[in-house]
Short mmCIF file of C-alpha atoms and ligand atoms in Angstrom, two decimals:
data_model
loop_
_atom_site.label_atom_id
_atom_site.label_comp_id
_atom_site.label_asym_id
_atom_site.label_seq_id
_atom_site.Cartn_x
_atom_site.Cartn_y
_atom_site.Cartn_z
CA UNK A 1207 -13.93 5.08 -17.24
CA UNK A 1208 -14.43 1.68 -15.58
CA UNK A 1209 -12.36 0.88 -12.97
CA UNK A 1210 -11.54 -2.89 -11.83
CA UNK A 1211 -8.92 -3.23 -8.93
CA UNK A 1212 -7.27 -6.42 -8.18
CA UNK A 1213 -6.67 -7.33 -4.69
CA UNK A 1214 -5.72 -8.89 -0.74
CA UNK A 1215 -7.17 -8.29 1.58
CA UNK A 1216 -4.89 -6.11 3.55
CA UNK A 1217 -1.45 -6.24 1.55
CA UNK A 1218 -0.44 -3.27 -0.50
CA UNK A 1219 -3.79 -2.69 -2.51
CA UNK A 1220 -4.79 -1.17 0.14
CA UNK A 1221 -3.47 1.67 -0.94
CA UNK A 1222 -4.99 2.10 -4.58
CA UNK A 1223 -8.18 0.22 -2.77
CA UNK A 1224 -8.14 3.69 0.01
CA UNK A 1225 -7.30 6.60 -2.80
CA UNK A 1226 -10.43 5.04 -4.39
CA UNK A 1227 -12.60 5.63 -1.70
CA UNK A 1228 -11.00 8.81 -0.82
CA UNK A 1229 -12.31 10.29 -4.13
CA UNK A 1230 -15.05 8.63 -4.47
CA UNK A 1231 -13.99 7.94 -7.97
CA UNK A 1232 -16.62 4.02 -8.66
CA UNK A 1233 -14.36 1.03 -9.46
CA UNK A 1234 -15.07 -2.80 -9.62
CA UNK A 1235 -12.87 -4.75 -6.92
CA UNK A 1236 -11.45 -8.19 -7.78
CA UNK A 1237 -10.08 -10.61 -5.45
CA UNK A 1238 -7.41 -12.48 -6.14
CA UNK A 1239 -5.82 -15.54 -3.33
CA UNK A 1240 -2.17 -15.00 -3.39
CA UNK A 1241 -1.94 -18.84 -2.24
CA UNK A 1242 -2.87 -20.16 -5.64
CA UNK A 1243 -2.97 -17.16 -7.33
CA UNK A 1244 -6.79 -17.76 -8.88
CA UNK A 1245 -9.62 -14.94 -8.94
CA UNK A 1246 -13.02 -15.42 -9.79
CA UNK A 1247 -12.35 -16.53 -13.79
CA UNK A 1248 -9.51 -18.84 -12.87
CA UNK A 1249 -5.97 -17.95 -12.90
CA UNK A 1250 -4.94 -14.96 -12.49
CA UNK A 1251 -1.55 -15.29 -13.77
CA UNK A 1252 -3.26 -15.05 -17.30
CA UNK A 1253 -3.85 -11.32 -15.80
CA UNK A 1254 -1.10 -10.51 -15.13
CA UNK A 1255 2.31 -12.80 -15.74
CA UNK A 1256 3.85 -10.33 -12.49
CA UNK A 1257 1.47 -12.33 -10.04
CA UNK A 1258 1.45 -10.16 -7.86
CA UNK A 1259 -1.66 -7.54 -6.77
CA UNK A 1260 -2.45 -5.07 -7.03
CA UNK A 1261 -2.92 -4.65 -10.91
CA UNK A 1262 -5.59 -1.76 -12.77
CA UNK A 1263 -7.82 -2.49 -15.49
CA UNK A 1264 -9.10 0.49 -16.73
CA UNK A 1265 -10.98 0.02 -19.87
CA UNK A 1266 -8.84 -1.19 -22.69
CA UNK A 1267 -5.74 0.49 -21.11
CA UNK A 1268 -2.44 -1.99 -21.15
CA UNK A 1269 -3.01 -3.54 -17.73
CA UNK A 1270 -1.41 -1.31 -15.02
CA UNK A 1271 1.21 -2.73 -12.00
CA UNK A 1272 2.82 -1.82 -9.78
CA UNK A 1273 1.17 0.36 -6.51
CA UNK A 1274 3.65 3.77 -7.26
CA UNK A 1275 2.27 3.85 -10.68
CA UNK A 1276 -1.58 3.11 -10.02
CA UNK A 1277 -1.80 5.27 -6.89
CA UNK A 1278 -0.45 7.89 -9.71
CA UNK A 1279 -3.21 6.90 -12.22
CA UNK A 1280 -6.02 7.19 -9.64
CA UNK A 1281 -4.20 10.74 -8.62
CA UNK A 1282 -5.01 11.97 -11.79
CA UNK A 1283 -8.25 11.09 -11.49
CA UNK A 1284 -8.87 14.02 -9.30
CA UNK A 1285 -7.70 17.72 -8.61
CA UNK A 1286 -5.72 15.47 -5.29
CA UNK A 1287 -2.61 15.05 -7.56
CA UNK A 1288 -0.52 18.56 -7.93
CA UNK A 1289 0.03 19.28 -11.35
CA UNK A 1290 3.11 17.73 -13.26
CA UNK A 1291 6.46 18.78 -13.20
CA UNK A 1292 6.11 21.23 -10.41
CA UNK A 1293 8.15 20.81 -6.87
CA UNK A 1294 4.81 18.96 -4.35
CA UNK A 1295 4.55 16.93 -8.19
CA UNK A 1296 8.56 15.67 -7.43
CA UNK A 1297 8.06 15.63 -3.87
CA UNK A 1298 5.21 13.11 -3.62
CA UNK A 1299 7.07 11.09 -7.39
CA UNK A 1300 10.00 10.34 -4.61
CA UNK A 1301 7.68 9.52 -1.49
CA UNK A 1302 6.03 6.91 -3.46
CA UNK A 1303 9.13 5.54 -5.33
CA UNK A 1304 10.75 5.72 -1.39
CA UNK A 1305 7.88 3.78 0.16
CA UNK A 1306 7.70 1.04 -2.91
CA UNK A 1307 11.64 0.46 -3.25
CA UNK A 1308 12.64 0.97 0.69
CA UNK A 1309 9.43 0.13 2.68
CA UNK A 1310 7.13 -1.97 0.92
CA UNK A 1311 9.87 -4.57 -1.20
CA UNK A 1312 12.07 -4.70 2.39
CA UNK A 1313 8.73 -5.68 4.78
CA UNK A 1314 8.26 -8.77 2.47
CA UNK A 1315 10.68 -11.53 4.51
CA UNK A 1316 12.97 -13.57 1.95
CA UNK A 1317 11.65 -16.56 4.13
CA UNK A 1318 8.71 -16.13 4.24
CA UNK A 1319 5.88 -18.07 1.91
CA UNK A 1320 2.56 -18.07 1.57
CA UNK A 1321 2.19 -14.20 2.47
CA UNK A 1322 4.61 -12.50 2.62
CA UNK A 1323 4.89 -10.65 5.61
CA UNK A 1324 7.32 -12.08 8.37
CA UNK A 1325 5.90 -14.90 11.37
CA UNK A 1326 9.16 -15.99 12.47
CA UNK A 1327 11.25 -14.57 14.80
CA UNK A 1328 14.46 -14.99 12.99
CA UNK A 1329 12.38 -13.20 9.96
CA UNK A 1330 10.39 -10.51 11.50
CA UNK A 1331 14.12 -9.81 12.84
CA UNK A 1332 15.68 -9.33 9.34
CA UNK A 1333 12.80 -7.09 8.07
CA UNK A 1334 13.23 -5.09 10.91
CA UNK A 1335 16.80 -4.36 10.61
CA UNK A 1336 16.26 -3.24 6.62
CA UNK A 1337 12.72 -0.96 7.16
CA UNK A 1338 14.25 0.35 11.01
CA UNK A 1339 16.50 2.79 9.67
CA UNK A 1340 14.40 3.73 6.84
CA UNK A 1341 11.22 4.13 9.04
CA UNK A 1342 13.83 6.50 11.19
CA UNK A 1343 13.66 8.68 8.27
CA UNK A 1344 9.56 8.86 7.82
CA UNK A 1345 10.08 9.97 11.12
CA UNK A 1346 12.05 12.76 10.59
CA UNK A 1347 10.32 14.11 7.59
CA UNK A 1348 6.86 14.29 9.29
CA UNK A 1349 8.39 15.56 12.67
CA UNK A 1350 9.46 18.40 10.59
CA UNK A 1351 6.68 19.10 7.34
CA UNK A 1352 3.20 16.28 9.13
CA UNK A 1353 1.09 15.72 9.68
CA UNK A 1354 0.87 13.88 5.98
CA UNK A 1355 3.84 13.24 3.68
CA UNK A 1356 3.74 16.40 1.89
CA UNK A 1357 3.09 18.50 4.77
CA UNK A 1358 -0.75 19.51 6.10
CA UNK A 1359 -2.77 17.87 3.61
CA UNK A 1360 -4.01 14.44 2.78
CA UNK A 1361 -1.70 12.93 -0.72
CA UNK A 1362 -1.63 9.90 -3.19
CA UNK A 1363 1.24 8.72 -1.27
CA UNK A 1364 -0.74 8.54 1.89
CA UNK A 1365 -2.47 5.78 1.69
CA UNK A 1366 0.89 3.44 0.16
CA UNK A 1367 2.72 5.12 4.11
CA UNK A 1368 -0.34 3.33 5.93
CA UNK A 1369 -0.20 -0.05 4.54
CA UNK A 1370 3.82 0.09 6.14
CA UNK A 1371 2.10 2.01 8.94
CA UNK A 1372 -0.83 -1.23 9.44
CA UNK A 1373 2.22 -3.65 8.75
CA UNK A 1374 3.72 -2.95 11.61
CA UNK A 1375 0.72 -2.87 13.81
CA UNK A 1376 -0.50 -6.14 12.28
CA UNK A 1377 3.02 -7.53 13.23
CA UNK A 1378 3.11 -6.13 16.36
CA UNK A 1379 6.51 -4.22 15.43
CA UNK A 1380 7.24 -1.31 18.82
CA UNK A 1381 5.67 2.65 17.66
CA UNK A 1382 7.79 3.46 20.79
CA UNK A 1383 10.23 5.21 18.87
CA UNK A 1384 7.70 6.54 16.24
CA UNK A 1385 5.41 8.73 18.00
CA UNK A 1386 5.10 10.15 14.18
CA UNK A 1387 4.57 7.50 12.80
CA UNK A 1388 1.72 6.09 14.93
CA UNK A 1389 -0.16 9.25 15.10
CA UNK A 1390 0.03 9.31 11.08
CA UNK A 1391 -1.45 5.88 11.30
CA UNK A 1392 -4.08 6.87 13.89
CA UNK A 1393 -4.98 10.44 11.81
CA UNK A 1394 -5.53 7.57 8.47
CA UNK A 1395 -7.38 5.07 10.76
CA UNK A 1396 -10.25 7.85 11.77
CA UNK A 1397 -10.66 8.62 8.28
CA UNK A 1398 -14.08 6.60 6.93
CA UNK A 1399 -12.06 6.28 3.77
CA UNK A 1400 -10.49 3.83 4.91
CA UNK A 1401 -12.55 2.50 8.06
CA UNK A 1402 -14.85 1.80 5.01
CA UNK A 1403 -11.43 -0.58 3.25
CA UNK A 1404 -11.52 -2.11 5.95
CA UNK A 1405 -15.00 -3.02 6.02
CA UNK A 1406 -14.90 -4.22 2.95
CA UNK A 1407 -11.64 -5.98 2.98
CA UNK A 1408 -12.01 -8.15 5.68
CA UNK A 1409 -9.24 -9.77 6.99
CA UNK A 1410 -5.72 -9.57 6.11
CA UNK A 1411 -5.38 -12.68 3.30
CA UNK A 1412 -2.36 -14.08 5.29
CA UNK A 1413 -5.33 -15.07 8.40
CA UNK A 1414 -7.83 -16.32 5.65
CA UNK A 1415 -6.46 -17.54 2.52
CA UNK A 1416 -4.67 -20.78 1.49
CA UNK A 1417 -6.57 -22.22 5.03
N1 GSH B 2050 6.32 -4.17 -7.43
C1 GSH B 2050 4.92 -4.64 -7.59
C2 GSH B 2050 5.32 -5.73 -5.41
C3 GSH B 2050 3.68 -5.70 -5.51
C4 GSH B 2050 3.83 -6.79 -4.12
O1 GSH B 2050 4.82 -8.03 -3.78
N2 GSH B 2050 2.45 -7.40 -3.96
C5 GSH B 2050 2.62 -8.59 -3.24
C6 GSH B 2050 1.64 -8.27 -2.36
S1 GSH B 2050 1.97 -7.15 -0.61
C7 GSH B 2050 1.76 -9.70 -3.57
O2 GSH B 2050 1.18 -9.71 -4.41
N3 GSH B 2050 2.97 -10.87 -3.84
C8 GSH B 2050 2.51 -12.18 -4.11
C9 GSH B 2050 4.10 -12.75 -5.23
O3 GSH B 2050 4.73 -11.90 -5.45
O4 GSH B 2050 3.56 -13.91 -5.70
C10 GSH B 2050 4.88 -2.63 -6.92
O5 GSH B 2050 5.13 -2.58 -6.15
O6 GSH B 2050 3.08 -3.06 -6.64
#
């Protein structure tokens, strides 16, 4: 099966990118410039009118979009995925949806143009007001049931949470009230697959695109 992941460095596609590396699946990367919506073959809007990343091309399937769905799809190519409709499957599904809707989207400031993360004090504060209570929930869950989201073992949802803790680091949000999240972030950074992804992606797109 041929997998092509459309990504921008340091953005949410880092989650499926990490998962592909973790699972050792063969894949091909295509970088998208989110400022002018281009890639090596031209207009990215021709790939997906949604105009965002990640997107995953799988042989002759319809293009897969939505980070949580892409993660679940990649998971199904491995033994990491809990069997369908088991309690662990639903637990993972809840995490994927929570991270997508409560964390990922709330991290994207309505003030921001160009890199979709906050870059002014006002914008940063607004994002924090929305994200912080949702992170408190994650913090409590990790304390009760960690060190990973589903317990002892790395799961399909963990790389998605790592995208969020990585953004916290990059934007200098404090981990002072989030020791579990800090430990999670550190643990993830120690994984060889995560280190390979950082090396492959390089500087976050928000720091280099459009310059
Ligand atoms: N609903 C999508 C949102 C994806 C998303 O917001 N991607 C950002 C990068 S983290 C992006 O490509 N933004 C560019 C844009 O919206 O034009 C998902 O869950 O995957």
